[in-house]
């Protein structure tokens, strides 16, 4: 299995171009199932999760072709199977996103139940309850969600927890339902709004995406569209932390600064000087050690759980004591235990990681446990003395395009070791 070897201690300088957002691309590719004409999706990042989604669509009989490296043409006219099998769902929970569109357009879907996850229980009860409220029959049989419908009908659905893929699944199911669906307590994440813009480009009637109440007026059919996926705000934030943690000066290009307000505010608290343009963010740490920050994760526009691990790395070497409280997932501090192997001083109590920053970490072998945990270990390694080897980096390849090349261009000493 591939590993990353990182020599720490270099301040990062330079520009980095942000890729398309993983968590927008995955629902958008699932939403192509709703179109009865070919669609074209641009700014698609090269990620293992995208490859898995293409494989999933391919198994159903959907034709997907790649153009110019980052544009996918999707044609669903050959679809003949409506199953998301366990082998694919177990490697990527986001496969659950085909449930809503398959049911909405074809009236049938068999999707493996995702099962456990490294960061928390992550049930899908809200997805299922919403589809039932729209008139679907849903059973769990042999580990599969088996959903059937003779035509969904609009409904008012109040979700009792804010769920990103839950909101996306129900929005996709509702676009072809009879009448109006109102999703209340909807997720406000920018990726939900990006998916809605794609659905509207295909002919859907949606208002309020990006707020906590989404109105969807069902239409007869969705047709072809050309769309460009939004930039990845978590990748953007990760490179900004890389600049801050190393005392460097990093400019991220092709970004959407408006989607990162909570992250930028915390980086300013940490002592970074930050300027934003229409599609770039410039972070200058002026060679200073960051100050520790206090963070509580929350649904958007709060501080994203997907940036929590990266800020744990920052607090590990920051000046002073900090607290990071995780409110979204119940088991998302595995990275902290690995950082302790590098000499970090953390105490976890309940859902909070209390840190006392140390002046320097020391390189050691560490193991990635999930996608964002892996990124945080790479960040910690960038400031650890000596060599850190990060193992199980297949997690990183699920969600960061060309991570080592991008970091190398900023001056980092990082290389991939095969085998
Ligand atoms: N929840 C339920 N029931 C449900 C659905 C969710 O109780 O039916 C709970 C979850 O257990 C969790 C909370 O609601 O405690 C929020 O989970 P959510 O459903 O919002 O998470 P998700 O949709 O499965 C997406 C992202 C995650 C990101 C979370 C939170 C995608 C493909 N995944 O997951 O991204 O952490 O939202 O923002 O969009 C990542 O990219 O590394 C990643 C894990």
Short mmCIF file of C-alpha atoms and ligand atoms in Angstrom, two decimals:
data_model
loop_
_atom_site.label_atom_id
_atom_site.label_comp_id
_atom_site.label_asym_id
_atom_site.label_seq_id
_atom_site.Cartn_x
_atom_site.Cartn_y
_atom_site.Cartn_z
CA UNK A 1 0.00 0.00 0.00
CA UNK A 2 1.23 3.50 -0.85
CA UNK A 3 2.59 5.76 1.87
CA UNK A 4 3.55 9.41 2.05
CA UNK A 5 6.95 10.39 3.39
CA UNK A 6 7.26 13.94 4.59
CA UNK A 7 10.25 15.88 5.90
CA UNK A 8 8.92 18.61 8.13
CA UNK A 9 10.14 22.11 8.86
CA UNK A 10 9.69 23.99 5.57
CA UNK A 11 7.49 27.11 5.46
CA UNK A 12 5.18 26.82 2.41
CA UNK A 13 5.14 29.60 -0.15
CA UNK A 14 3.36 30.02 -3.44
CA UNK A 15 0.08 29.47 -5.25
CA UNK A 16 -2.17 26.43 -5.38
CA UNK A 17 -5.10 25.82 -7.71
CA UNK A 18 -8.21 24.34 -6.10
CA UNK A 19 -10.02 21.42 -7.75
CA UNK A 20 -13.73 20.81 -8.13
CA UNK A 21 -15.56 19.90 -4.93
CA UNK A 22 -15.80 16.20 -4.12
CA UNK A 23 -18.98 16.66 -2.10
CA UNK A 24 -20.67 18.54 -4.94
CA UNK A 25 -19.44 16.22 -7.70
CA UNK A 26 -20.81 13.06 -6.05
CA UNK A 27 -24.46 14.23 -5.73
CA UNK A 28 -24.29 15.90 -9.16
CA UNK A 29 -23.15 12.65 -10.79
CA UNK A 30 -25.97 10.83 -8.96
CA UNK A 31 -28.40 13.48 -10.23
CA UNK A 32 -27.47 12.72 -13.85
CA UNK A 33 -29.67 9.62 -13.36
CA UNK A 34 -32.66 11.98 -13.52
CA UNK A 35 -31.97 13.26 -17.05
CA UNK A 36 -33.42 11.64 -20.16
CA UNK A 37 -30.83 13.37 -22.37
CA UNK A 38 -27.01 13.41 -22.15
CA UNK A 39 -25.51 15.84 -19.65
CA UNK A 40 -22.04 17.29 -19.35
CA UNK A 41 -20.36 17.97 -15.99
CA UNK A 42 -17.13 20.00 -15.85
CA UNK A 43 -14.46 20.74 -13.21
CA UNK A 44 -14.72 17.13 -12.01
CA UNK A 45 -11.77 16.27 -9.74
CA UNK A 46 -9.67 13.11 -10.25
CA UNK A 47 -10.51 11.27 -7.04
CA UNK A 48 -11.12 7.68 -6.09
CA UNK A 49 -14.65 8.56 -4.92
CA UNK A 50 -15.40 9.93 -8.38
CA UNK A 51 -14.02 6.74 -9.99
CA UNK A 52 -16.22 4.69 -7.65
CA UNK A 53 -19.28 6.75 -8.67
CA UNK A 54 -18.48 6.26 -12.36
CA UNK A 55 -18.15 2.50 -11.72
CA UNK A 56 -21.49 2.54 -9.90
CA UNK A 57 -23.24 4.32 -12.78
CA UNK A 58 -21.48 2.04 -15.29
CA UNK A 59 -22.79 -1.08 -13.56
CA UNK A 60 -26.31 0.25 -13.95
CA UNK A 61 -25.79 0.60 -17.71
CA UNK A 62 -25.15 4.36 -17.72
CA UNK A 63 -22.51 5.49 -20.27
CA UNK A 64 -19.91 7.87 -18.79
CA UNK A 65 -17.05 9.26 -20.89
CA UNK A 66 -14.24 11.64 -19.89
CA UNK A 67 -13.22 14.64 -22.03
CA UNK A 68 -10.33 17.10 -21.55
CA UNK A 69 -9.37 15.37 -18.32
CA UNK A 70 -12.07 16.94 -16.17
CA UNK A 71 -15.39 16.93 -18.07
CA UNK A 72 -17.73 13.96 -17.88
CA UNK A 73 -20.47 13.24 -20.41
CA UNK A 74 -23.20 11.08 -18.93
CA UNK A 75 -25.90 9.29 -20.93
CA UNK A 76 -28.49 7.31 -18.96
CA UNK A 77 -30.42 5.95 -21.98
CA UNK A 78 -28.94 2.44 -21.55
CA UNK A 79 -29.81 2.06 -17.86
CA UNK A 80 -31.00 -1.47 -17.07
CA UNK A 81 -30.14 -2.05 -13.42
CA UNK A 82 -31.15 -0.09 -10.32
CA UNK A 83 -28.78 -1.48 -7.73
CA UNK A 84 -25.95 0.04 -5.70
CA UNK A 85 -24.16 -3.12 -4.56
CA UNK A 86 -22.43 -3.67 -1.22
CA UNK A 87 -18.93 -3.88 -2.79
CA UNK A 88 -19.21 -0.27 -3.94
CA UNK A 89 -21.26 1.19 -1.08
CA UNK A 90 -18.85 -0.17 1.52
CA UNK A 91 -15.98 1.78 -0.09
CA UNK A 92 -18.06 4.95 -0.49
CA UNK A 93 -21.06 5.79 1.66
CA UNK A 94 -22.06 8.56 -0.74
CA UNK A 95 -23.37 5.78 -3.04
CA UNK A 96 -26.57 6.26 -1.01
CA UNK A 97 -27.09 9.35 -3.21
CA UNK A 98 -28.44 7.21 -6.08
CA UNK A 99 -31.45 6.21 -3.94
CA UNK A 100 -33.47 9.41 -4.45
CA UNK A 101 -32.89 9.84 -8.20
CA UNK A 102 -33.46 6.15 -9.05
CA UNK A 103 -36.70 6.09 -7.12
CA UNK A 104 -37.82 9.48 -8.46
CA UNK A 105 -37.33 8.60 -12.13
CA UNK A 106 -37.63 4.81 -12.36
CA UNK A 107 -39.74 4.00 -9.29
CA UNK A 108 -37.26 1.45 -8.01
CA UNK A 109 -33.91 1.29 -6.24
CA UNK A 110 -31.91 -1.33 -4.34
CA UNK A 111 -29.14 0.29 -2.38
CA UNK A 112 -26.92 -1.54 0.07
CA UNK A 113 -27.14 -0.18 3.62
CA UNK A 114 -23.86 1.62 4.24
CA UNK A 115 -23.10 0.06 7.64
CA UNK A 116 -20.52 1.41 10.09
CA UNK A 117 -18.03 4.16 9.47
CA UNK A 118 -14.71 5.27 10.96
CA UNK A 119 -16.11 8.64 12.11
CA UNK A 120 -19.53 7.74 13.54
CA UNK A 121 -22.69 5.67 13.17
CA UNK A 122 -24.01 7.71 10.22
CA UNK A 123 -27.52 6.22 9.89
CA UNK A 124 -29.73 6.95 6.86
CA UNK A 125 -33.09 6.92 8.67
CA UNK A 126 -33.90 10.49 7.60
CA UNK A 127 -33.38 9.66 3.91
CA UNK A 128 -35.72 6.68 4.26
CA UNK A 129 -38.38 8.53 6.30
CA UNK A 130 -38.47 11.35 3.73
CA UNK A 131 -38.95 8.97 0.81
CA UNK A 132 -41.75 7.20 2.70
CA UNK A 133 -43.40 10.59 3.29
CA UNK A 134 -43.40 11.01 -0.52
CA UNK A 135 -45.29 7.71 -0.84
CA UNK A 136 -42.45 5.24 -1.45
CA UNK A 137 -42.52 1.72 -0.06
CA UNK A 138 -39.19 1.08 1.58
CA UNK A 139 -38.05 -2.20 3.18
CA UNK A 140 -34.71 -3.36 4.45
CA UNK A 141 -34.00 -6.83 3.04
CA UNK A 142 -30.72 -8.77 3.14
CA UNK A 143 -28.74 -5.66 4.00
CA UNK A 144 -30.31 -3.64 1.18
CA UNK A 145 -32.70 -0.70 1.16
CA UNK A 146 -35.36 -1.83 -1.30
CA UNK A 147 -37.48 1.13 -2.40
CA UNK A 148 -40.45 1.09 -4.78
CA UNK A 149 -42.95 3.69 -5.95
CA UNK A 150 -45.63 4.12 -8.59
CA UNK A 151 -44.91 7.83 -8.69
CA UNK A 152 -43.72 9.92 -5.76
CA UNK A 153 -45.92 12.77 -4.54
CA UNK A 154 -44.79 16.03 -3.01
CA UNK A 155 -44.79 16.31 0.78
CA UNK A 156 -43.76 18.63 3.59
CA UNK A 157 -40.82 17.00 5.28
CA UNK A 158 -39.28 18.28 8.51
CA UNK A 159 -35.89 16.65 9.00
CA UNK A 160 -35.11 16.28 12.68
CA UNK A 161 -31.32 16.51 12.15
CA UNK A 162 -29.56 18.61 9.57
CA UNK A 163 -28.22 16.11 7.04
CA UNK A 164 -26.33 17.01 3.88
CA UNK A 165 -26.77 13.88 1.76
CA UNK A 166 -30.25 13.40 3.27
CA UNK A 167 -31.29 16.84 1.98
CA UNK A 168 -29.68 16.07 -1.39
CA UNK A 169 -31.36 12.67 -1.73
CA UNK A 170 -34.81 14.07 -0.94
CA UNK A 171 -34.33 17.08 -3.22
CA UNK A 172 -33.40 14.72 -6.09
CA UNK A 173 -36.38 12.46 -5.35
CA UNK A 174 -38.74 15.45 -5.26
CA UNK A 175 -37.85 17.05 -8.61
CA UNK A 176 -39.94 14.53 -10.56
CA UNK A 177 -42.63 14.01 -7.88
CA UNK A 178 -46.25 15.17 -8.37
CA UNK A 179 -46.82 18.55 -6.75
CA UNK A 180 -44.78 20.51 -4.25
CA UNK A 181 -42.26 19.22 -1.73
CA UNK A 182 -41.06 21.42 1.11
CA UNK A 183 -37.88 20.36 2.91
CA UNK A 184 -37.62 21.99 6.33
CA UNK A 185 -34.50 22.08 8.51
CA UNK A 186 -32.62 21.43 5.27
CA UNK A 187 -28.83 21.47 5.13
CA UNK A 188 -27.55 24.88 3.95
CA UNK A 189 -24.16 23.62 2.73
CA UNK A 190 -22.92 25.25 -0.50
CA UNK A 191 -22.77 21.77 -2.08
CA UNK A 192 -26.56 21.45 -1.63
CA UNK A 193 -26.98 24.75 -3.47
CA UNK A 194 -24.57 23.58 -6.20
CA UNK A 195 -26.61 20.41 -6.71
CA UNK A 196 -29.80 22.51 -6.87
CA UNK A 197 -28.26 24.75 -9.58
CA UNK A 198 -27.41 21.63 -11.59
CA UNK A 199 -30.96 20.27 -11.20
CA UNK A 200 -32.38 23.64 -12.26
CA UNK A 201 -30.06 23.62 -15.31
CA UNK A 202 -31.69 20.28 -16.24
CA UNK A 203 -35.17 21.82 -15.88
CA UNK A 204 -36.08 21.37 -12.21
CA UNK A 205 -38.06 23.96 -10.24
CA UNK A 206 -36.30 24.58 -6.92
CA UNK A 207 -36.29 27.60 -4.63
CA UNK A 208 -34.50 28.20 -1.37
CA UNK A 209 -31.54 25.80 -1.75
CA UNK A 210 -28.78 27.16 0.50
CA UNK A 211 -31.39 28.12 3.13
CA UNK A 212 -33.07 25.84 5.66
CA UNK A 213 -36.34 25.65 3.68
CA UNK A 214 -36.29 24.30 0.14
CA UNK A 215 -39.37 24.35 -2.11
CA UNK A 216 -39.43 21.92 -5.01
CA UNK A 217 -42.18 21.92 -7.61
CA UNK A 218 -42.22 18.58 -9.41
CA UNK A 219 -41.83 18.60 -13.22
CA UNK A 220 -42.57 15.91 -15.85
CA UNK A 221 -38.98 15.34 -16.99
CA UNK A 222 -35.41 16.63 -16.79
CA UNK A 223 -33.29 17.07 -19.90
CA UNK A 224 -29.70 17.72 -20.92
CA UNK A 225 -27.45 20.38 -19.36
CA UNK A 226 -23.89 21.58 -19.17
CA UNK A 227 -22.60 22.36 -15.72
CA UNK A 228 -19.37 23.24 -13.91
CA UNK A 229 -18.89 21.93 -10.35
CA UNK A 230 -18.04 24.49 -7.62
CA UNK A 231 -14.52 24.57 -6.10
CA UNK A 232 -13.75 22.38 -3.09
CA UNK A 233 -14.00 24.47 0.07
CA UNK A 234 -12.45 21.77 2.28
CA UNK A 235 -9.44 21.42 -0.03
CA UNK A 236 -9.18 25.23 0.00
CA UNK A 237 -9.24 25.32 3.80
CA UNK A 238 -6.70 22.50 4.03
CA UNK A 239 -4.11 24.44 1.96
CA UNK A 240 -4.77 27.58 3.99
CA UNK A 241 -4.03 25.63 7.18
CA UNK A 242 -0.89 24.25 5.49
CA UNK A 243 0.27 27.84 5.00
CA UNK A 244 -0.65 28.84 8.55
CA UNK A 245 0.82 25.85 10.35
CA UNK A 246 4.20 26.22 8.58
CA UNK A 247 4.39 30.00 9.10
CA UNK A 248 4.24 30.42 5.33
CA UNK A 249 2.50 32.49 2.66
CA UNK A 250 0.00 30.66 0.45
CA UNK A 251 -2.44 31.92 -2.14
CA UNK A 252 -5.28 29.60 -3.17
CA UNK A 253 -6.69 30.17 -6.65
CA UNK A 254 -10.01 29.07 -8.21
CA UNK A 255 -11.65 29.19 -4.79
CA UNK A 256 -14.98 30.54 -3.54
CA UNK A 257 -14.00 32.66 -0.51
CA UNK A 258 -17.66 33.23 0.50
CA UNK A 259 -18.01 29.53 1.34
CA UNK A 260 -15.15 29.70 3.88
CA UNK A 261 -16.14 32.52 6.25
CA UNK A 262 -15.99 30.41 9.44
CA UNK A 263 -12.62 28.91 8.47
CA UNK A 264 -11.09 32.25 7.51
CA UNK A 265 -12.27 33.78 10.80
CA UNK A 266 -10.48 31.05 12.79
CA UNK A 267 -7.30 31.45 10.73
CA UNK A 268 -7.36 35.18 11.52
CA UNK A 269 -7.79 34.29 15.22
CA UNK A 270 -4.69 32.11 14.80
CA UNK A 271 -2.75 35.18 13.69
CA UNK A 272 -2.88 34.86 9.90
CA UNK A 273 -3.18 37.93 7.76
CA UNK A 274 -5.78 37.11 5.09
CA UNK A 275 -6.96 38.91 1.98
CA UNK A 276 -9.75 37.65 -0.26
CA UNK A 277 -10.49 38.41 -3.92
CA UNK A 278 -13.40 37.19 -6.03
CA UNK A 279 -11.86 33.73 -6.54
CA UNK A 280 -8.70 33.69 -4.43
CA UNK A 281 -7.60 33.83 -0.80
CA UNK A 282 -4.15 34.95 0.27
CA UNK A 283 -2.85 33.86 3.68
CA UNK A 284 0.36 35.27 5.12
CA UNK A 285 1.64 34.01 8.44
CA UNK A 286 4.80 36.12 8.29
CA UNK A 287 6.96 33.34 9.74
CA UNK A 288 4.98 33.38 13.02
CA UNK A 289 3.85 30.38 15.03
CA UNK A 290 0.02 30.19 15.03
CA UNK A 291 -1.99 30.96 18.17
CA UNK A 292 -4.29 28.21 19.49
CA UNK A 293 -7.98 28.56 18.59
CA UNK A 294 -11.28 27.39 20.08
CA UNK A 295 -13.68 25.72 17.66
CA UNK A 296 -17.10 24.12 17.79
CA UNK A 297 -18.18 22.31 14.62
CA UNK A 298 -21.70 22.98 13.32
CA UNK A 299 -23.73 22.62 10.13
CA UNK A 300 -23.02 25.33 7.52
CA UNK A 301 -22.54 28.28 7.88
CA UNK A 302 -20.91 27.13 11.14
CA UNK A 303 -17.42 25.72 11.33
CA UNK A 304 -17.27 22.56 9.14
CA UNK A 305 -16.60 19.17 10.71
CA UNK A 306 -14.57 18.40 7.57
CA UNK A 307 -12.00 21.04 8.70
CA UNK A 308 -11.89 19.95 12.34
CA UNK A 309 -8.97 17.52 12.01
CA UNK A 310 -6.84 20.07 10.15
CA UNK A 311 -7.33 22.60 12.97
CA UNK A 312 -6.37 19.90 15.51
CA UNK A 313 -3.02 19.77 13.69
CA UNK A 314 -2.78 23.56 13.93
CA UNK A 315 -3.58 23.56 17.65
CA UNK A 316 -1.05 20.78 18.22
CA UNK A 317 1.81 23.18 17.42
CA UNK A 318 0.14 26.50 18.24
CA UNK A 319 1.07 28.88 20.99
CA UNK A 320 -1.26 28.28 23.96
CA UNK A 321 -4.19 26.08 24.90
CA UNK A 322 -7.12 25.42 22.57
CA UNK A 323 -10.37 23.45 22.53
CA UNK A 324 -11.99 21.75 19.57
CA UNK A 325 -15.50 20.40 20.04
CA UNK A 326 -17.00 18.03 17.48
CA UNK A 327 -20.80 18.11 17.41
CA UNK A 328 -21.61 16.36 14.10
CA UNK A 329 -19.92 12.94 14.32
CA UNK A 330 -19.38 10.99 17.54
CA UNK A 331 -16.04 9.37 16.72
CA UNK A 332 -14.04 11.92 14.78
CA UNK A 333 -10.87 12.27 16.89
CA UNK A 334 -8.82 9.30 15.64
CA UNK A 335 -6.27 11.73 14.19
CA UNK A 336 -5.63 13.18 17.64
CA UNK A 337 -4.42 9.79 18.88
CA UNK A 338 -2.05 9.59 15.91
CA UNK A 339 -0.81 13.15 16.51
CA UNK A 340 0.04 12.14 20.06
CA UNK A 341 2.50 9.70 18.48
CA UNK A 342 4.21 12.77 17.00
CA UNK A 343 4.43 14.37 20.46
CA UNK A 344 1.23 16.45 20.48
CA UNK A 345 -0.32 17.20 23.88
CA UNK A 346 -4.06 16.54 23.69
CA UNK A 347 -6.66 15.41 26.17
CA UNK A 348 -10.00 14.20 24.86
CA UNK A 349 -12.98 14.57 27.13
CA UNK A 350 -16.39 13.76 25.70
CA UNK A 351 -16.66 15.53 22.36
CA UNK A 352 -13.83 17.99 23.02
CA UNK A 353 -10.10 17.80 22.28
CA UNK A 354 -8.17 20.05 24.68
CA UNK A 355 -4.70 20.92 23.43
CA UNK A 356 -1.58 22.56 24.78
CA UNK A 357 0.54 23.47 21.79
CA UNK A 358 4.10 22.15 21.74
CA UNK A 359 6.89 24.11 20.03
CA UNK A 360 7.76 21.14 17.80
CA UNK A 361 6.41 17.73 16.85
CA UNK A 362 8.74 14.86 16.04
CA UNK A 363 8.39 12.64 12.96
CA UNK A 364 7.09 9.05 13.37
CA UNK A 365 5.03 6.55 11.38
CA UNK A 366 1.31 7.35 11.62
CA UNK A 367 -1.80 5.80 10.16
CA UNK A 368 -4.63 7.54 8.35
CA UNK A 369 -8.10 6.46 9.50
CA UNK A 370 -10.37 8.55 7.31
CA UNK A 371 -10.11 11.20 4.65
CA UNK A 372 -9.83 14.39 6.72
CA UNK A 373 -7.81 12.63 9.43
CA UNK A 374 -5.26 11.76 6.73
CA UNK A 375 -5.03 15.37 5.61
CA UNK A 376 -4.49 16.50 9.20
CA UNK A 377 -1.63 14.02 9.66
CA UNK A 378 0.04 15.36 6.52
CA UNK A 379 -0.32 18.89 7.94
CA UNK A 380 1.18 17.81 11.27
CA UNK A 381 4.02 16.11 9.39
CA UNK A 382 4.81 19.36 7.55
CA UNK A 383 5.90 20.87 10.88
CA UNK A 384 7.32 17.74 12.55
CA UNK A 385 11.10 17.47 12.87
CA UNK A 386 12.53 14.69 10.73
CA UNK A 387 10.57 12.19 8.67
CA UNK A 388 6.93 11.26 9.13
CA UNK A 389 5.49 8.34 7.20
CA UNK A 390 1.71 8.47 6.71
CA UNK A 391 0.26 5.03 6.00
CA UNK A 392 -3.10 3.98 4.51
CA UNK A 393 -3.21 7.01 2.27
CA UNK A 394 -5.89 5.49 0.07
CA UNK A 395 -8.14 7.63 2.26
CA UNK A 396 -6.40 10.78 0.93
CA UNK A 397 -6.80 9.66 -2.67
CA UNK A 398 -10.55 9.50 -2.09
CA UNK A 399 -10.75 13.25 -1.62
CA UNK A 400 -7.60 15.27 -2.41
CA UNK A 401 -6.56 15.62 -6.05
CA UNK A 402 -2.75 15.50 -6.54
CA UNK A 403 -2.07 16.32 -2.88
CA UNK A 404 1.64 15.66 -2.98
CA UNK A 405 2.19 17.50 -6.29
CA UNK A 406 0.32 20.55 -4.98
CA UNK A 407 2.27 20.55 -1.71
CA UNK A 408 5.57 20.04 -3.57
CA UNK A 409 4.82 23.11 -5.67
CA UNK A 410 4.44 25.07 -2.41
CA UNK A 411 7.91 23.87 -1.42
CA UNK A 412 7.06 20.92 0.84
CA UNK A 413 9.29 17.88 0.97
CA UNK A 414 6.76 15.10 0.40
CA UNK A 415 6.89 11.97 -1.71
CA UNK A 416 4.76 8.93 -2.35
CA UNK A 417 6.35 5.59 -1.63
CA UNK A 418 4.76 2.66 -3.46
CA UNK A 419 4.23 -0.74 -1.90
N1 LIG B 1 -27.81 11.61 10.44
C1 LIG B 1 -28.82 10.89 10.99
N2 LIG B 1 -29.73 10.28 10.16
C2 LIG B 1 -29.65 10.39 8.81
C3 LIG B 1 -28.61 11.15 8.24
C4 LIG B 1 -27.70 11.75 9.08
O1 LIG B 1 -28.93 10.77 12.21
O2 LIG B 1 -30.51 9.81 8.11
C5 LIG B 1 -26.81 12.26 11.31
C6 LIG B 1 -25.39 11.72 11.11
O3 LIG B 1 -25.16 10.54 11.83
C7 LIG B 1 -24.55 12.88 11.59
C8 LIG B 1 -25.38 14.10 11.18
O4 LIG B 1 -26.69 13.62 10.92
O5 LIG B 1 -24.43 12.85 12.98
C9 LIG B 1 -24.89 14.82 9.95
O6 LIG B 1 -24.55 13.90 8.93
P1 LIG B 1 -24.83 14.19 7.39
O7 LIG B 1 -25.95 13.33 6.94
O8 LIG B 1 -24.95 15.65 7.17
O9 LIG B 1 -23.48 13.67 6.73
P2 LIG B 1 -23.38 13.04 5.30
O10 LIG B 1 -24.39 13.66 4.43
O11 LIG B 1 -23.32 11.56 5.41
C10 LIG B 1 -21.76 14.83 4.30
C11 LIG B 1 -20.40 14.84 3.69
C12 LIG B 1 -19.37 14.56 4.78
C13 LIG B 1 -19.50 15.66 5.84
C14 LIG B 1 -20.94 15.70 6.38
C15 LIG B 1 -21.18 16.84 7.36
C16 LIG B 1 -20.81 14.11 1.42
C17 LIG B 1 -20.66 13.06 0.39
N3 LIG B 1 -20.34 13.81 2.66
O12 LIG B 1 -21.93 13.54 4.86
O13 LIG B 1 -18.09 14.64 4.16
O14 LIG B 1 -18.62 15.41 6.90
O15 LIG B 1 -21.85 15.86 5.28
O16 LIG B 1 -20.90 18.05 6.79
O17 LIG B 1 -21.31 15.19 1.15
C18 LIG B 1 -15.82 14.14 3.88
O18 LIG B 1 -15.87 14.74 2.79
O19 LIG B 1 -14.74 13.79 4.42
C19 LIG B 1 -17.06 13.85 4.59
C20 LIG B 1 -17.15 12.93 5.55
#
